[in-house]
Every structure is written in C-alpha cells, then in structure tokens.
PDB file of C-alpha atoms in Angstrom:
ATOM      1  CA  ASP A 196     -55.098 173.935 -82.379  1.00  0.00           C
ATOM      2  CA  SER A 197     -57.333 171.605 -84.438  1.00  0.00           C
ATOM      3  CA  GLY A 198     -60.478 172.365 -82.486  1.00  0.00           C
ATOM      4  CA  VAL A 199     -60.858 168.847 -81.359  1.00  0.00           C
ATOM      5  CA  THR A 200     -60.590 168.429 -77.651  1.00  0.00           C
ATOM      6  CA  GLN A 201     -59.913 165.236 -75.662  1.00  0.00           C
ATOM      7  CA  THR A 202     -59.988 164.530 -71.954  1.00  0.00           C
ATOM      8  CA  PRO A 203     -58.176 163.474 -69.902  1.00  0.00           C
ATOM      9  CA  LYS A 204     -54.679 164.086 -71.250  1.00  0.00           C
ATOM     10  CA  HIS A 205     -53.261 161.291 -69.259  1.00  0.00           C
ATOM     11  CA  LEU A 206     -54.768 158.304 -67.558  1.00  0.00           C
ATOM     12  CA  ILE A 207     -53.033 155.750 -65.364  1.00  0.00           C
ATOM     13  CA  THR A 208     -54.964 152.722 -64.164  1.00  0.00           C
ATOM     14  CA  ALA A 209     -54.619 149.045 -63.263  1.00  0.00           C
ATOM     15  CA  THR A 210     -55.353 145.940 -65.215  1.00  0.00           C
ATOM     16  CA  GLY A 211     -58.952 144.819 -65.145  1.00  0.00           C
ATOM     17  CA  GLN A 212     -60.237 148.319 -64.705  1.00  0.00           C
ATOM     18  CA  ARG A 213     -62.550 150.328 -66.971  1.00  0.00           C
ATOM     19  CA  VAL A 214     -62.008 153.794 -68.305  1.00  0.00           C
ATOM     20  CA  THR A 215     -63.803 156.359 -70.440  1.00  0.00           C
ATOM     21  CA  LEU A 216     -62.084 158.740 -72.767  1.00  0.00           C
ATOM     22  CA  ARG A 217     -63.948 161.758 -74.016  1.00  0.00           C
ATOM     23  CA  CYS A 218     -63.845 163.708 -77.267  1.00  0.00           C
ATOM     24  CA  SER A 219     -65.485 166.854 -78.407  1.00  0.00           C
ATOM     25  CA  PRO A 220     -65.353 167.326 -82.279  1.00  0.00           C
ATOM     26  CA  ARG A 221     -64.815 170.648 -84.080  1.00  0.00           C
ATOM     27  CA  SER A 222     -67.811 172.862 -84.214  1.00  0.00           C
ATOM     28  CA  GLY A 223     -70.106 171.642 -87.088  1.00  0.00           C
ATOM     29  CA  ASP A 224     -68.295 168.341 -87.630  1.00  0.00           C
ATOM     30  CA  LEU A 225     -70.622 165.328 -87.546  1.00  0.00           C
ATOM     31  CA  SER A 226     -68.117 162.551 -87.779  1.00  0.00           C
ATOM     32  CA  VAL A 227     -65.927 161.320 -84.929  1.00  0.00           C
ATOM     33  CA  TYR A 228     -63.203 158.735 -85.294  1.00  0.00           C
ATOM     34  CA  TRP A 229     -61.173 156.946 -82.738  1.00  0.00           C
ATOM     35  CA  TYR A 230     -57.640 155.611 -83.254  1.00  0.00           C
ATOM     36  CA  GLN A 231     -55.081 153.786 -81.135  1.00  0.00           C
ATOM     37  CA  GLN A 232     -51.373 154.277 -81.441  1.00  0.00           C
ATOM     38  CA  SER A 233     -49.301 151.845 -79.581  1.00  0.00           C
ATOM     39  CA  LEU A 234     -45.493 152.249 -79.089  1.00  0.00           C
ATOM     40  CA  ASP A 235     -44.395 150.241 -81.969  1.00  0.00           C
ATOM     41  CA  GLN A 236     -47.316 150.810 -84.345  1.00  0.00           C
ATOM     42  CA  GLY A 237     -48.807 153.380 -86.493  1.00  0.00           C
ATOM     43  CA  LEU A 238     -52.287 154.734 -85.933  1.00  0.00           C
ATOM     44  CA  GLN A 239     -54.940 152.027 -85.921  1.00  0.00           C
ATOM     45  CA  PHE A 240     -58.458 152.914 -86.789  1.00  0.00           C
ATOM     46  CA  LEU A 241     -60.895 151.782 -84.222  1.00  0.00           C
ATOM     47  CA  ILE A 242     -64.375 153.113 -85.007  1.00  0.00           C
ATOM     48  CA  GLN A 243     -66.250 155.991 -86.617  1.00  0.00           C
ATOM     49  CA  TYR A 244     -69.542 157.604 -85.628  1.00  0.00           C
ATOM     50  CA  TYR A 245     -71.540 159.906 -87.927  1.00  0.00           C
ATOM     51  CA  ASN A 246     -74.258 162.042 -86.308  1.00  0.00           C
ATOM     52  CA  GLY A 247     -74.760 159.542 -83.520  1.00  0.00           C
ATOM     53  CA  GLU A 248     -74.648 156.347 -85.547  1.00  0.00           C
ATOM     54  CA  GLU A 249     -71.854 153.905 -86.024  1.00  0.00           C
ATOM     55  CA  ARG A 250     -70.520 154.309 -89.526  1.00  0.00           C
ATOM     56  CA  ALA A 251     -67.366 152.180 -89.810  1.00  0.00           C
ATOM     57  CA  LYS A 252     -65.507 149.635 -87.669  1.00  0.00           C
ATOM     58  CA  GLY A 253     -61.914 148.905 -87.558  1.00  0.00           C
ATOM     59  CA  ASN A 254     -59.701 146.700 -85.321  1.00  0.00           C
ATOM     60  CA  ILE A 255     -61.690 147.522 -82.181  1.00  0.00           C
ATOM     61  CA  LEU A 256     -61.627 144.882 -79.466  1.00  0.00           C
ATOM     62  CA  GLU A 257     -64.923 143.516 -77.988  1.00  0.00           C
ATOM     63  CA  ARG A 258     -63.790 145.016 -74.669  1.00  0.00           C
ATOM     64  CA  PHE A 259     -63.956 148.391 -76.139  1.00  0.00           C
ATOM     65  CA  SER A 260     -67.024 150.383 -77.097  1.00  0.00           C
ATOM     66  CA  ALA A 261     -67.886 153.846 -78.188  1.00  0.00           C
ATOM     67  CA  GLN A 262     -70.805 156.123 -78.630  1.00  0.00           C
ATOM     68  CA  GLN A 263     -71.639 159.484 -79.966  1.00  0.00           C
ATOM     69  CA  PHE A 264     -74.165 161.639 -78.093  1.00  0.00           C
ATOM     70  CA  PRO A 265     -76.814 164.076 -79.444  1.00  0.00           C
ATOM     71  CA  ASP A 266     -74.431 166.992 -78.783  1.00  0.00           C
ATOM     72  CA  LEU A 267     -71.897 165.077 -81.056  1.00  0.00           C
ATOM     73  CA  HIS A 268     -69.356 164.506 -78.397  1.00  0.00           C
ATOM     74  CA  SER A 269     -67.988 160.957 -78.219  1.00  0.00           C
ATOM     75  CA  GLU A 270     -66.808 158.594 -75.562  1.00  0.00           C
ATOM     76  CA  LEU A 271     -64.603 155.571 -75.900  1.00  0.00           C
ATOM     77  CA  ASN A 272     -65.018 152.937 -73.166  1.00  0.00           C
ATOM     78  CA  LEU A 273     -62.211 150.600 -72.480  1.00  0.00           C
ATOM     79  CA  SER A 274     -62.968 147.703 -70.029  1.00  0.00           C
ATOM     80  CA  SER A 275     -61.106 144.740 -68.613  1.00  0.00           C
ATOM     81  CA  LEU A 276     -57.931 146.652 -69.283  1.00  0.00           C
ATOM     82  CA  GLU A 277     -54.834 144.737 -70.100  1.00  0.00           C
ATOM     83  CA  LEU A 278     -51.125 145.837 -70.180  1.00  0.00           C
ATOM     84  CA  GLY A 279     -51.238 145.870 -73.896  1.00  0.00           C
ATOM     85  CA  ASP A 280     -53.948 148.470 -73.980  1.00  0.00           C
ATOM     86  CA  SER A 281     -51.401 151.109 -72.914  1.00  0.00           C
ATOM     87  CA  ALA A 282     -51.301 153.450 -75.837  1.00  0.00           C
ATOM     88  CA  LEU A 283     -52.095 156.863 -77.127  1.00  0.00           C
ATOM     89  CA  TYR A 284     -55.768 157.202 -78.056  1.00  0.00           C
ATOM     90  CA  PHE A 285     -56.674 159.858 -80.605  1.00  0.00           C
ATOM     91  CA  CYS A 286     -59.981 161.195 -81.630  1.00  0.00           C
ATOM     92  CA  ALA A 287     -60.567 162.982 -84.895  1.00  0.00           C
ATOM     93  CA  SER A 288     -63.489 164.681 -86.464  1.00  0.00           C
ATOM     94  CA  SER A 289     -64.466 165.653 -90.004  1.00  0.00           C
ATOM     95  CA  GLY A 290     -67.258 167.701 -91.571  1.00  0.00           C
ATOM     96  CA  PRO A 291     -70.754 167.017 -92.714  1.00  0.00           C
ATOM     97  CA  GLY A 292     -69.464 165.427 -95.935  1.00  0.00           C
ATOM     98  CA  GLY A 293     -69.535 162.155 -93.967  1.00  0.00           C
ATOM     99  CA  SER A 294     -73.190 161.760 -94.948  1.00  0.00           C
ATOM    100  CA  SER A 295     -72.155 160.274 -98.285  1.00  0.00           C
ATOM    101  CA  GLY A 296     -69.533 158.158 -96.530  1.00  0.00           C
ATOM    102  CA  TYR A 297     -66.801 160.326 -97.961  1.00  0.00           C
ATOM    103  CA  THR A 298     -64.411 162.408 -95.902  1.00  0.00           C
ATOM    104  CA  ASP A 299     -61.393 164.312 -97.085  1.00  0.00           C
ATOM    105  CA  THR A 300     -59.690 165.656 -93.956  1.00  0.00           C
ATOM    106  CA  GLN A 301     -59.836 164.415 -90.427  1.00  0.00           C
ATOM    107  CA  TYR A 302     -58.721 166.826 -87.773  1.00  0.00           C
ATOM    108  CA  PHE A 303     -57.093 165.218 -84.747  1.00  0.00           C
ATOM    109  CA  GLY A 304     -57.239 165.963 -81.098  1.00  0.00           C
ATOM    110  CA  PRO A 305     -54.144 165.994 -78.835  1.00  0.00           C
ATOM    111  CA  GLY A 306     -54.791 162.406 -77.670  1.00  0.00           C
ATOM    112  CA  THR A 307     -55.168 160.675 -74.348  1.00  0.00           C
ATOM    113  CA  ARG A 308     -52.258 158.678 -73.111  1.00  0.00           C
ATOM    114  CA  LEU A 309     -53.382 155.614 -71.277  1.00  0.00           C
ATOM    115  CA  THR A 310     -51.022 153.654 -69.033  1.00  0.00           C
ATOM    116  CA  VAL A 311     -52.138 150.422 -67.629  1.00  0.00           C
ATOM    117  CA  LEU A 312     -50.107 149.102 -64.790  1.00  0.00           C
TER     118      LEU A 312
ATOM    119  CA  ASP B 145     -52.074 142.899 -93.590  1.00  0.00           C
ATOM    120  CA  GLN B 146     -50.443 146.254 -94.004  1.00  0.00           C
ATOM    121  CA  GLN B 147     -52.334 148.113 -96.721  1.00  0.00           C
ATOM    122  CA  VAL B 148     -50.284 151.241 -96.448  1.00  0.00           C
ATOM    123  CA  LYS B 149     -46.654 151.007 -95.826  1.00  0.00           C
ATOM    124  CA  GLN B 150     -43.874 153.482 -95.192  1.00  0.00           C
ATOM    125  CA  ASN B 151     -40.681 151.473 -95.528  1.00  0.00           C
ATOM    126  CA  SER B 152     -38.294 154.077 -94.264  1.00  0.00           C
ATOM    127  CA  PRO B 153     -38.612 154.550 -90.482  1.00  0.00           C
ATOM    128  CA  SER B 154     -36.445 157.627 -90.551  1.00  0.00           C
ATOM    129  CA  LEU B 155     -34.948 160.221 -92.903  1.00  0.00           C
ATOM    130  CA  SER B 156     -32.275 162.841 -92.243  1.00  0.00           C
ATOM    131  CA  VAL B 157     -31.868 165.893 -94.490  1.00  0.00           C
ATOM    132  CA  GLN B 158     -29.900 169.037 -94.426  1.00  0.00           C
ATOM    133  CA  GLU B 159     -31.767 172.344 -94.207  1.00  0.00           C
ATOM    134  CA  GLY B 160     -32.529 173.810 -97.582  1.00  0.00           C
ATOM    135  CA  ARG B 161     -32.436 170.483 -99.284  1.00  0.00           C
ATOM    136  CA  ILE B 162     -35.344 168.356-100.557  1.00  0.00           C
ATOM    137  CA  SER B 163     -37.037 165.901 -98.331  1.00  0.00           C
ATOM    138  CA  ILE B 164     -38.690 162.965-100.062  1.00  0.00           C
ATOM    139  CA  LEU B 165     -40.996 160.752 -97.983  1.00  0.00           C
ATOM    140  CA  ASN B 166     -42.343 157.633 -99.668  1.00  0.00           C
ATOM    141  CA  CYS B 167     -45.501 155.547 -99.194  1.00  0.00           C
ATOM    142  CA  ASP B 168     -46.749 152.344-100.877  1.00  0.00           C
ATOM    143  CA  TYR B 169     -50.200 150.869-100.794  1.00  0.00           C
ATOM    144  CA  THR B 170     -51.814 147.616-101.897  1.00  0.00           C
ATOM    145  CA  ASN B 171     -55.503 148.440-102.278  1.00  0.00           C
ATOM    146  CA  SER B 172     -56.328 149.937-105.729  1.00  0.00           C
ATOM    147  CA  MET B 173     -59.746 151.054-104.240  1.00  0.00           C
ATOM    148  CA  PHE B 174     -58.458 153.888-102.244  1.00  0.00           C
ATOM    149  CA  ASP B 175     -60.019 157.183-103.223  1.00  0.00           C
ATOM    150  CA  TYR B 176     -57.901 159.697-101.442  1.00  0.00           C
ATOM    151  CA  PHE B 177     -54.384 159.866-100.002  1.00  0.00           C
ATOM    152  CA  LEU B 178     -53.383 162.151 -97.292  1.00  0.00           C
ATOM    153  CA  TRP B 179     -50.239 163.144 -95.444  1.00  0.00           C
ATOM    154  CA  TYR B 180     -50.191 164.052 -91.794  1.00  0.00           C
ATOM    155  CA  LYS B 181     -47.455 165.486 -89.640  1.00  0.00           C
ATOM    156  CA  LYS B 182     -47.065 164.737 -85.984  1.00  0.00           C
ATOM    157  CA  TYR B 183     -45.047 166.433 -83.325  1.00  0.00           C
ATOM    158  CA  PRO B 184     -44.388 164.764 -79.975  1.00  0.00           C
ATOM    159  CA  ALA B 185     -47.237 165.055 -77.501  1.00  0.00           C
ATOM    160  CA  GLU B 186     -49.540 166.376 -80.193  1.00  0.00           C
ATOM    161  CA  GLY B 187     -52.198 164.743 -82.435  1.00  0.00           C
ATOM    162  CA  PRO B 188     -51.462 164.377 -86.192  1.00  0.00           C
ATOM    163  CA  THR B 189     -52.013 167.516 -88.224  1.00  0.00           C
ATOM    164  CA  PHE B 190     -53.311 167.323 -91.812  1.00  0.00           C
ATOM    165  CA  LEU B 191     -50.717 168.445 -94.285  1.00  0.00           C
ATOM    166  CA  ILE B 192     -51.880 167.779 -97.865  1.00  0.00           C
ATOM    167  CA  SER B 193     -54.092 165.417 -99.712  1.00  0.00           C
ATOM    168  CA  ILE B 194     -54.519 164.013-103.265  1.00  0.00           C
ATOM    169  CA  SER B 195     -57.415 162.492-105.044  1.00  0.00           C
ATOM    170  CA  SER B 196     -56.890 159.154-106.771  1.00  0.00           C
ATOM    171  CA  ILE B 197     -57.738 160.783-110.084  1.00  0.00           C
ATOM    172  CA  LYS B 198     -54.849 163.189-109.870  1.00  0.00           C
ATOM    173  CA  ASP B 199     -51.114 162.624-110.000  1.00  0.00           C
ATOM    174  CA  LYS B 200     -49.892 165.759-108.288  1.00  0.00           C
ATOM    175  CA  ASN B 201     -50.951 168.295-105.809  1.00  0.00           C
ATOM    176  CA  GLU B 202     -48.895 171.228-104.544  1.00  0.00           C
ATOM    177  CA  ASP B 203     -49.226 173.510-101.559  1.00  0.00           C
ATOM    178  CA  GLY B 204     -46.399 175.793-100.915  1.00  0.00           C
ATOM    179  CA  ARG B 205     -43.351 173.811 -99.983  1.00  0.00           C
ATOM    180  CA  PHE B 206     -45.232 170.620-100.046  1.00  0.00           C
ATOM    181  CA  THR B 207     -46.013 168.503-103.121  1.00  0.00           C
ATOM    182  CA  VAL B 208     -47.571 165.064-103.176  1.00  0.00           C
ATOM    183  CA  PHE B 209     -47.088 162.870-106.216  1.00  0.00           C
ATOM    184  CA  LEU B 210     -49.246 159.816-106.881  1.00  0.00           C
ATOM    185  CA  ASN B 211     -48.253 156.939-109.188  1.00  0.00           C
ATOM    186  CA  LYS B 212     -51.349 154.715-109.419  1.00  0.00           C
ATOM    187  CA  SER B 213     -49.720 152.076-111.597  1.00  0.00           C
ATOM    188  CA  ALA B 214     -46.938 151.608-109.041  1.00  0.00           C
ATOM    189  CA  LYS B 215     -49.346 152.074-106.097  1.00  0.00           C
ATOM    190  CA  HIS B 216     -46.840 154.610-104.728  1.00  0.00           C
ATOM    191  CA  LEU B 217     -47.075 158.159-103.420  1.00  0.00           C
ATOM    192  CA  SER B 218     -44.493 160.528-102.196  1.00  0.00           C
ATOM    193  CA  LEU B 219     -44.313 163.796-100.347  1.00  0.00           C
ATOM    194  CA  HIS B 220     -41.708 166.316-101.318  1.00  0.00           C
ATOM    195  CA  ILE B 221     -40.641 169.176 -99.081  1.00  0.00           C
ATOM    196  CA  VAL B 222     -38.705 171.871-100.714  1.00  0.00           C
ATOM    197  CA  PRO B 223     -36.813 173.561 -99.151  1.00  0.00           C
ATOM    198  CA  SER B 224     -36.642 171.647 -95.922  1.00  0.00           C
ATOM    199  CA  GLN B 225     -36.627 173.560 -92.734  1.00  0.00           C
ATOM    200  CA  PRO B 226     -35.650 172.480 -89.104  1.00  0.00           C
ATOM    201  CA  GLY B 227     -39.313 173.069 -88.044  1.00  0.00           C
ATOM    202  CA  ASP B 228     -40.333 170.317 -90.504  1.00  0.00           C
ATOM    203  CA  SER B 229     -38.665 167.762 -88.208  1.00  0.00           C
ATOM    204  CA  ALA B 230     -41.524 165.496 -87.115  1.00  0.00           C
ATOM    205  CA  VAL B 231     -43.149 162.121 -87.841  1.00  0.00           C
ATOM    206  CA  TYR B 232     -44.958 161.965 -91.204  1.00  0.00           C
ATOM    207  CA  PHE B 233     -47.790 159.544 -91.793  1.00  0.00           C
ATOM    208  CA  CYS B 234     -49.170 158.622 -95.085  1.00  0.00           C
ATOM    209  CA  ALA B 235     -52.873 157.644 -95.048  1.00  0.00           C
ATOM    210  CA  ALA B 236     -55.288 156.243 -97.582  1.00  0.00           C
ATOM    211  CA  TYR B 237     -59.061 156.522 -97.553  1.00  0.00           C
ATOM    212  CA  SER B 238     -61.555 154.179 -99.081  1.00  0.00           C
ATOM    213  CA  SER B 239     -65.188 155.325 -99.479  1.00  0.00           C
ATOM    214  CA  ASN B 240     -66.175 151.610 -99.724  1.00  0.00           C
ATOM    215  CA  THR B 241     -65.052 150.997 -96.155  1.00  0.00           C
ATOM    216  CA  GLY B 242     -65.180 154.508 -94.780  1.00  0.00           C
ATOM    217  CA  LYS B 243     -61.773 153.903 -93.155  1.00  0.00           C
ATOM    218  CA  LEU B 244     -58.651 155.935 -93.173  1.00  0.00           C
ATOM    219  CA  ILE B 245     -55.663 153.555 -93.095  1.00  0.00           C
ATOM    220  CA  PHE B 246     -52.334 154.921 -91.791  1.00  0.00           C
ATOM    221  CA  GLY B 247     -48.817 153.895 -92.618  1.00  0.00           C
ATOM    222  CA  GLN B 248     -46.340 153.340 -89.747  1.00  0.00           C
ATOM    223  CA  GLY B 249     -44.779 156.810 -90.105  1.00  0.00           C
ATOM    224  CA  THR B 250     -41.363 158.239 -91.100  1.00  0.00           C
ATOM    225  CA  THR B 251     -39.432 160.395 -88.735  1.00  0.00           C
ATOM    226  CA  LEU B 252     -37.852 163.307 -90.566  1.00  0.00           C
ATOM    227  CA  GLN B 253     -35.070 165.154 -89.130  1.00  0.00           C
ATOM    228  CA  VAL B 254     -33.872 168.383 -90.852  1.00  0.00           C
ATOM    229  CA  LYS B 255     -30.468 169.392 -89.708  1.00  0.00           C
ATOM    230  CA  PRO B 256     -29.643 173.155 -89.555  1.00  0.00           C
TER     231      PRO B 256
END
C-alpha cells in the first residue's frame, strides 16, 4: 500500500460526458502527479501540482484539467470524452522536496480505470 | 519522440538466474533514473533509483547500472524469483522540466 488513494476504481461512461477522478496523496506529500496509461502505451505524464499550484505540464489535452485543493487532494477532470480516452489514470505523490523542483521518488495510487463507450 | 525506450517488450528467465532489463534514453539532461515494478490491477511501485552522477546502485537483489556515455541503464535482478514476474518500467527525471518520463515497460516472467 503506497498511501496514495484514488477513487473511483472503475468508471464507465459514454462519449461526450464529463468525469472527475480523485486522488489523495500520501500524508505529508505536497506534489501530486497525474498519468495516463493506454492499452498500447506506457505511462504518459499529464500534469503535476505542487502545494496547490501547477508545476509541470505534459501531454495533457485541453479537454482535461486538474487542480489541487488546500487539503492537497487533487482532481482530474476529463470532459467531452472520446473512445480514445479509455485508459488507466494514475495519480502519484512525492514529498516536500518538490519545492526545489526536484523529486526522487513518486508513489503511485492503484489507478482509476476509465472506459468510454 | 520517445525519450526513454525499453526495446524488449518481454523477457523470460528461469528462477534463480539473473534477469537483466535494459533501458535507453536520449536526453543527457536527465538527473535521476528510476525503476518501477507493476503488477496487474495495481499502480507502479518504486523499486530502485540512481543519480546521474553515479554508475551503480545496489539494493538487495536489485542493482541498477548507468552508462552515461551510452545513455543506457540496466536493472539486474539476482537471483530471480517467481514473485518478480511483473512489468518493469524504466523512468527518467529532469529537474529542468520537472517531468518523469517513462519507458514502455518490459514484462518479466520468471519461471519456477
């Protein structure tokens, strides 16, 4: 158990819909990261938040957005869903070392499996 | 543009033997390299890391080697155990971008 929790575990929805994925980082971790893993691809970095502020951005679509709240939990919002958005979405967190932009270890949650029909 | 590549999608090894997983990268600005292990239906689990200023790091049965001139790193597991069967991801971190870039993963099967 990494200490990172993600809800829901599974999500099935239709094209055009909007969903919200939730992540709670490990206690004391200030950084939260979101990743997407599609069937035939490795983990793709989407976005990082550090203590409520966006820190780094990866291949995140404009239809997707994220935020980190004062209690440090984070939400990933996916809108106008398409079939190709079906994937595993992982959240990870790392410690306060993120203040310098450096992180050694990211601890991953169990993921949310999104299926778009 | 695949900055981190794991060219072998799968590897099969006999229990007790050495498993060697390979990873190549293209960006010389990476500061840290990490290996993660992933079981089905679980998130990746951190295994071992190495700083770009080192060439070897060892933790129990796991050793990571870094060859900066070749932009290559490898994970050695000795001796391999059936419980090591999983997908192994190589990842590289750049403090310039703040991003952790993952390879495609290699599925290791350790046969009893």
